[in-house]
Short mmCIF file of C-alpha atoms and ligand atoms in Angstrom, two decimals:
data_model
loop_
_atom_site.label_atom_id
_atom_site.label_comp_id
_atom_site.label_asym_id
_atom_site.label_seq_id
_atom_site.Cartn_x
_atom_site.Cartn_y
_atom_site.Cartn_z
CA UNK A 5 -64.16 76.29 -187.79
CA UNK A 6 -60.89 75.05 -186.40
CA UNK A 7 -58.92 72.02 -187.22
CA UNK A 8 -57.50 69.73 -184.71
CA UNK A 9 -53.67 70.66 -185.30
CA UNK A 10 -55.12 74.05 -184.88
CA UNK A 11 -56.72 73.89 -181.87
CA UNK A 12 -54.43 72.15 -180.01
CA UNK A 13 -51.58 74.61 -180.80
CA UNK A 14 -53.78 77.19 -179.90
CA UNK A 15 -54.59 75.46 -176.38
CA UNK A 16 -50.76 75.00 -176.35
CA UNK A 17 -50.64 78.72 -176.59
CA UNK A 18 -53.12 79.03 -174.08
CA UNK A 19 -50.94 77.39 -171.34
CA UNK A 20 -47.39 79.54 -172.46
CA UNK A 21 -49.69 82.50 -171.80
CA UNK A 22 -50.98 81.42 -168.07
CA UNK A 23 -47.80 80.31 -167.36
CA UNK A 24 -46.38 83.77 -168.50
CA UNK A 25 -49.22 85.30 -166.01
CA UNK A 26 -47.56 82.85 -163.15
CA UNK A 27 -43.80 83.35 -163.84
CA UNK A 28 -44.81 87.32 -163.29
CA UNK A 29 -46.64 86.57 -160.38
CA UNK A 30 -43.52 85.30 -159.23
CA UNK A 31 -41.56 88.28 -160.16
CA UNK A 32 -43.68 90.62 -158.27
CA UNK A 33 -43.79 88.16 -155.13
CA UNK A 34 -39.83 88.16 -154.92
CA UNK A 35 -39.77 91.73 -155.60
CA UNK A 36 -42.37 93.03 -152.58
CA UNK A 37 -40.00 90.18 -150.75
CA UNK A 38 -36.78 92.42 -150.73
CA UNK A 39 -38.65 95.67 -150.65
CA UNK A 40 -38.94 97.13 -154.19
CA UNK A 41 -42.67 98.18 -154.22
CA UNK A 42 -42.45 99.69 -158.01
CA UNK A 43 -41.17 96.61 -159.23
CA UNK A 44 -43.37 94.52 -157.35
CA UNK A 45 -46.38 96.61 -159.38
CA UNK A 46 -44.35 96.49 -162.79
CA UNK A 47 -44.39 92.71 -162.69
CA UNK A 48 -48.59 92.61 -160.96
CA UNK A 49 -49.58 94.51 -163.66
CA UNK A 50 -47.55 92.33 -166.25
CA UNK A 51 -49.39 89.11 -164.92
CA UNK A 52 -52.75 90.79 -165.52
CA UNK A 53 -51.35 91.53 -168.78
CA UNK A 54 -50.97 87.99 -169.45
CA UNK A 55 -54.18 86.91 -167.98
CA UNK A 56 -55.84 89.36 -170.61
CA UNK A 57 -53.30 87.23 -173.43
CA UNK A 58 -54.50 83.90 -172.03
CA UNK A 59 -58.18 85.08 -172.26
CA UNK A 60 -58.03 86.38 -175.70
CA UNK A 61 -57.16 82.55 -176.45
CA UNK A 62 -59.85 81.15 -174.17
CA UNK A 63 -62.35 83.44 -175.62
CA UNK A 64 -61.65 82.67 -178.83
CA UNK A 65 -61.21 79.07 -178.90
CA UNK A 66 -64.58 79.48 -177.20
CA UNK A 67 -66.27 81.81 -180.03
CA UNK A 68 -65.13 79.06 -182.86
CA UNK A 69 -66.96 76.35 -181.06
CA UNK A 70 -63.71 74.47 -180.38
CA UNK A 71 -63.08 73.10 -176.86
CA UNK A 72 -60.57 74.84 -174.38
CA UNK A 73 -57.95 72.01 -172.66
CA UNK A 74 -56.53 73.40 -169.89
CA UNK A 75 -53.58 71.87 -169.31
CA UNK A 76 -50.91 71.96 -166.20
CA UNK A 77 -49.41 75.18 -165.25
CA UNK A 78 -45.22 74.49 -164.74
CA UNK A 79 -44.09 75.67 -161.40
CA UNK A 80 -42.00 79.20 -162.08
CA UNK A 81 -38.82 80.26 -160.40
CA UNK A 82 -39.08 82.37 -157.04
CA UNK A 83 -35.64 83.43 -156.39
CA UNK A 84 -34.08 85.63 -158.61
CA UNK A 85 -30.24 86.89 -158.10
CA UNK A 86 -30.96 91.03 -158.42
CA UNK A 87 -33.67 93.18 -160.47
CA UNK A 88 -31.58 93.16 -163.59
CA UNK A 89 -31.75 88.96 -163.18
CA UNK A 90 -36.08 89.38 -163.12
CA UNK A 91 -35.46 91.11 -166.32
CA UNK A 92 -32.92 89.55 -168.48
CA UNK A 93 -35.46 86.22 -167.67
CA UNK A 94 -38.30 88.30 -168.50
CA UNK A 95 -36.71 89.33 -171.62
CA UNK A 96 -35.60 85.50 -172.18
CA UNK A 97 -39.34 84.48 -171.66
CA UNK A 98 -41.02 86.87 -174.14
CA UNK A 99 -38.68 86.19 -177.22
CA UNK A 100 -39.68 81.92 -176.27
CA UNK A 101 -43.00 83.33 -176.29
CA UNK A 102 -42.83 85.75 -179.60
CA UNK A 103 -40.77 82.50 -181.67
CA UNK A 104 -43.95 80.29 -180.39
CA UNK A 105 -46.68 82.69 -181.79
CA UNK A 106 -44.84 82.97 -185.26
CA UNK A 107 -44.93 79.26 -185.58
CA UNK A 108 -48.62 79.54 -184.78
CA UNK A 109 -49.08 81.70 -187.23
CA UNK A 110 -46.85 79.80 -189.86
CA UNK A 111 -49.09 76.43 -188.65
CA UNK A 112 -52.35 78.99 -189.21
CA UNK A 113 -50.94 80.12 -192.76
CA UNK A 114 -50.10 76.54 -194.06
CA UNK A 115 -53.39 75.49 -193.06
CA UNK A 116 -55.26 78.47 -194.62
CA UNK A 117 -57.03 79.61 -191.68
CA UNK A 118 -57.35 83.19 -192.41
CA UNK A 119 -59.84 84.40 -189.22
CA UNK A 120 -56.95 82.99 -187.16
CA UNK A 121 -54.10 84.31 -188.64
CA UNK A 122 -56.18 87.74 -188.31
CA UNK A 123 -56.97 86.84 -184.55
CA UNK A 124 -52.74 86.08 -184.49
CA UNK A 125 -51.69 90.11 -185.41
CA UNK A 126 -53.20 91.57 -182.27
CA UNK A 127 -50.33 89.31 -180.64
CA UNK A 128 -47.69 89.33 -182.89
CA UNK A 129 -47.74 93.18 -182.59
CA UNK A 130 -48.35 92.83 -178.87
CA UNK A 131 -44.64 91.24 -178.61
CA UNK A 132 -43.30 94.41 -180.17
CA UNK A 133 -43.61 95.73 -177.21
CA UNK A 134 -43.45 93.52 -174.75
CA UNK A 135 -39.96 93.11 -175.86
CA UNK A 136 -38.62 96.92 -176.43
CA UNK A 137 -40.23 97.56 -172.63
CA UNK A 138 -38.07 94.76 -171.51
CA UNK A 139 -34.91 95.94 -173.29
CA UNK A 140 -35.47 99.61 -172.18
CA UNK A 141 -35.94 98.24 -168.90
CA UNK A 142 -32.55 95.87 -168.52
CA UNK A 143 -30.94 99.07 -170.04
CA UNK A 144 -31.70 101.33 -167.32
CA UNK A 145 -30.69 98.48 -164.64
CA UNK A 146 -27.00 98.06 -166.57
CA UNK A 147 -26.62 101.88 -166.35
CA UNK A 148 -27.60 101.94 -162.49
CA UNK A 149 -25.44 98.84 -161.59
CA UNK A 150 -24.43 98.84 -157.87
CA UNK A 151 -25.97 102.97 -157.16
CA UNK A 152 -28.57 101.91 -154.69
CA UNK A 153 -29.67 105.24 -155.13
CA UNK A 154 -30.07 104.87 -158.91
CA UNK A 155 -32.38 101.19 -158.47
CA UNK A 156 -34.77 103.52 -155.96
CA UNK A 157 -35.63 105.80 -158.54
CA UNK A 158 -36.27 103.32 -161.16
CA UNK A 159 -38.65 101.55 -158.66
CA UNK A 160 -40.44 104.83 -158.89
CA UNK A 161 -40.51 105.16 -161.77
CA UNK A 162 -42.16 100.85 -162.39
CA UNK A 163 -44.83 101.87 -159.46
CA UNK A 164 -46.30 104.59 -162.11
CA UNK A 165 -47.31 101.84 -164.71
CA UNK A 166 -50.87 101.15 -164.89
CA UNK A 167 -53.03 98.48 -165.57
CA UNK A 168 -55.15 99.23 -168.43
CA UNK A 169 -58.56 96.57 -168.85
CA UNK A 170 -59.19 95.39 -172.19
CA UNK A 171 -62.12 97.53 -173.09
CA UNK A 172 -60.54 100.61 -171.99
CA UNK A 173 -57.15 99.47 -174.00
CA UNK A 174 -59.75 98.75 -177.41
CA UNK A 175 -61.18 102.47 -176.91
CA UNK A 176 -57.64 104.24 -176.56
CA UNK A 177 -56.27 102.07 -180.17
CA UNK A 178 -53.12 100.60 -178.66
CA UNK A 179 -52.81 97.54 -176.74
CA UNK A 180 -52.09 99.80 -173.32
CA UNK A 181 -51.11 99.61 -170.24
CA UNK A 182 -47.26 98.92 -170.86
CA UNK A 183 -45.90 102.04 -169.79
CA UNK A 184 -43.38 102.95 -168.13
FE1 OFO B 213 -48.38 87.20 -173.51
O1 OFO B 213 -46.97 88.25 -173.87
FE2 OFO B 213 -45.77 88.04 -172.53
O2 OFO B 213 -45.70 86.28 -172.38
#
């Protein structure tokens, strides 16, 4: 059973993750826009990523008894000064998004919800990487700079990654589909 600080940080939550999904969406549009297909895939299957986060929350909202609130999505940005831009944002986003899950889970802690804090770890460890790929990422596009050459491999490299479904990602024991 949730409380009612609870579940409204959790809705909260809910919303950061959706808009997550959107401000990738974003990212992928601008980046089919001026022609890097990898990158375009990197961020696609990043939003489904996100949609996965954003159901976890739905689904378990749901599973307590509690009632989802879906609330408005904010508009993202859609123009973007270079790749490296997309990514320092990206990187920008997830750290607002990591600091807003460890005050959920200090909230869930202080209010001795234990089955929530539990639900918290798959998330908490989920920013892990969702970070480091962002970092290796940015560090790759500071070594390439202006080499034109250098940016078309690494967009060959981004159209490899893979979106993994949920069940699939349960099954192989990690929480998938981040690669490159
Ligand atoms: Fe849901 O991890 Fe990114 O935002």
């Amino acid at each position: 059973m949730l409380n009612e600080k609870i579940i409204n940080a959790l809705n909260g939550q809910l919303n950061k993750e959706l808009y997550s999904a959107y401000l990738y969406l974003s990212m992928s549009a601008n980046s089919t826009f001026i022609g890097l297909k990898g990158f375009a895939n990197w961020f696609m299957v990043q939003y489904q990523e996100e949609m996965v986060h954003a159901m976890k929350i739905y689904t378990y909202i749901n599973d307590q008894g509690a009632k989802v609130k879906l609330k408005s999505v904010e508009e993202p940005p859609s123009d973007f000064e270079s790749p490296l831009d997309m990514f320092e944002k990206t990187l920008e986003h997830e750290k607002f998004i990591t600091k807003s899950i460890n005050e959920l889970a200090d909230l869930v802690l202080g209010e001795k919800d234990h089955a929530t804090y539990m639900f918290l770890q798959w998330f908490i460890n989920e920013q892990i990487e969702e970070e480091s790929n962002d970092v290796d990422i940015i560090n790759k596009l500071r070594l390439i700079g202006n080499d034109g050459n250098g940016l078309l491999m690494l967009d060959k490299e981004l159209a490899l990654r893979v979106f993994v479904p949920p069940a699939q990602t349960q099954q192989a024991g990690s929480t998938g589909g981040t690669a490159p």
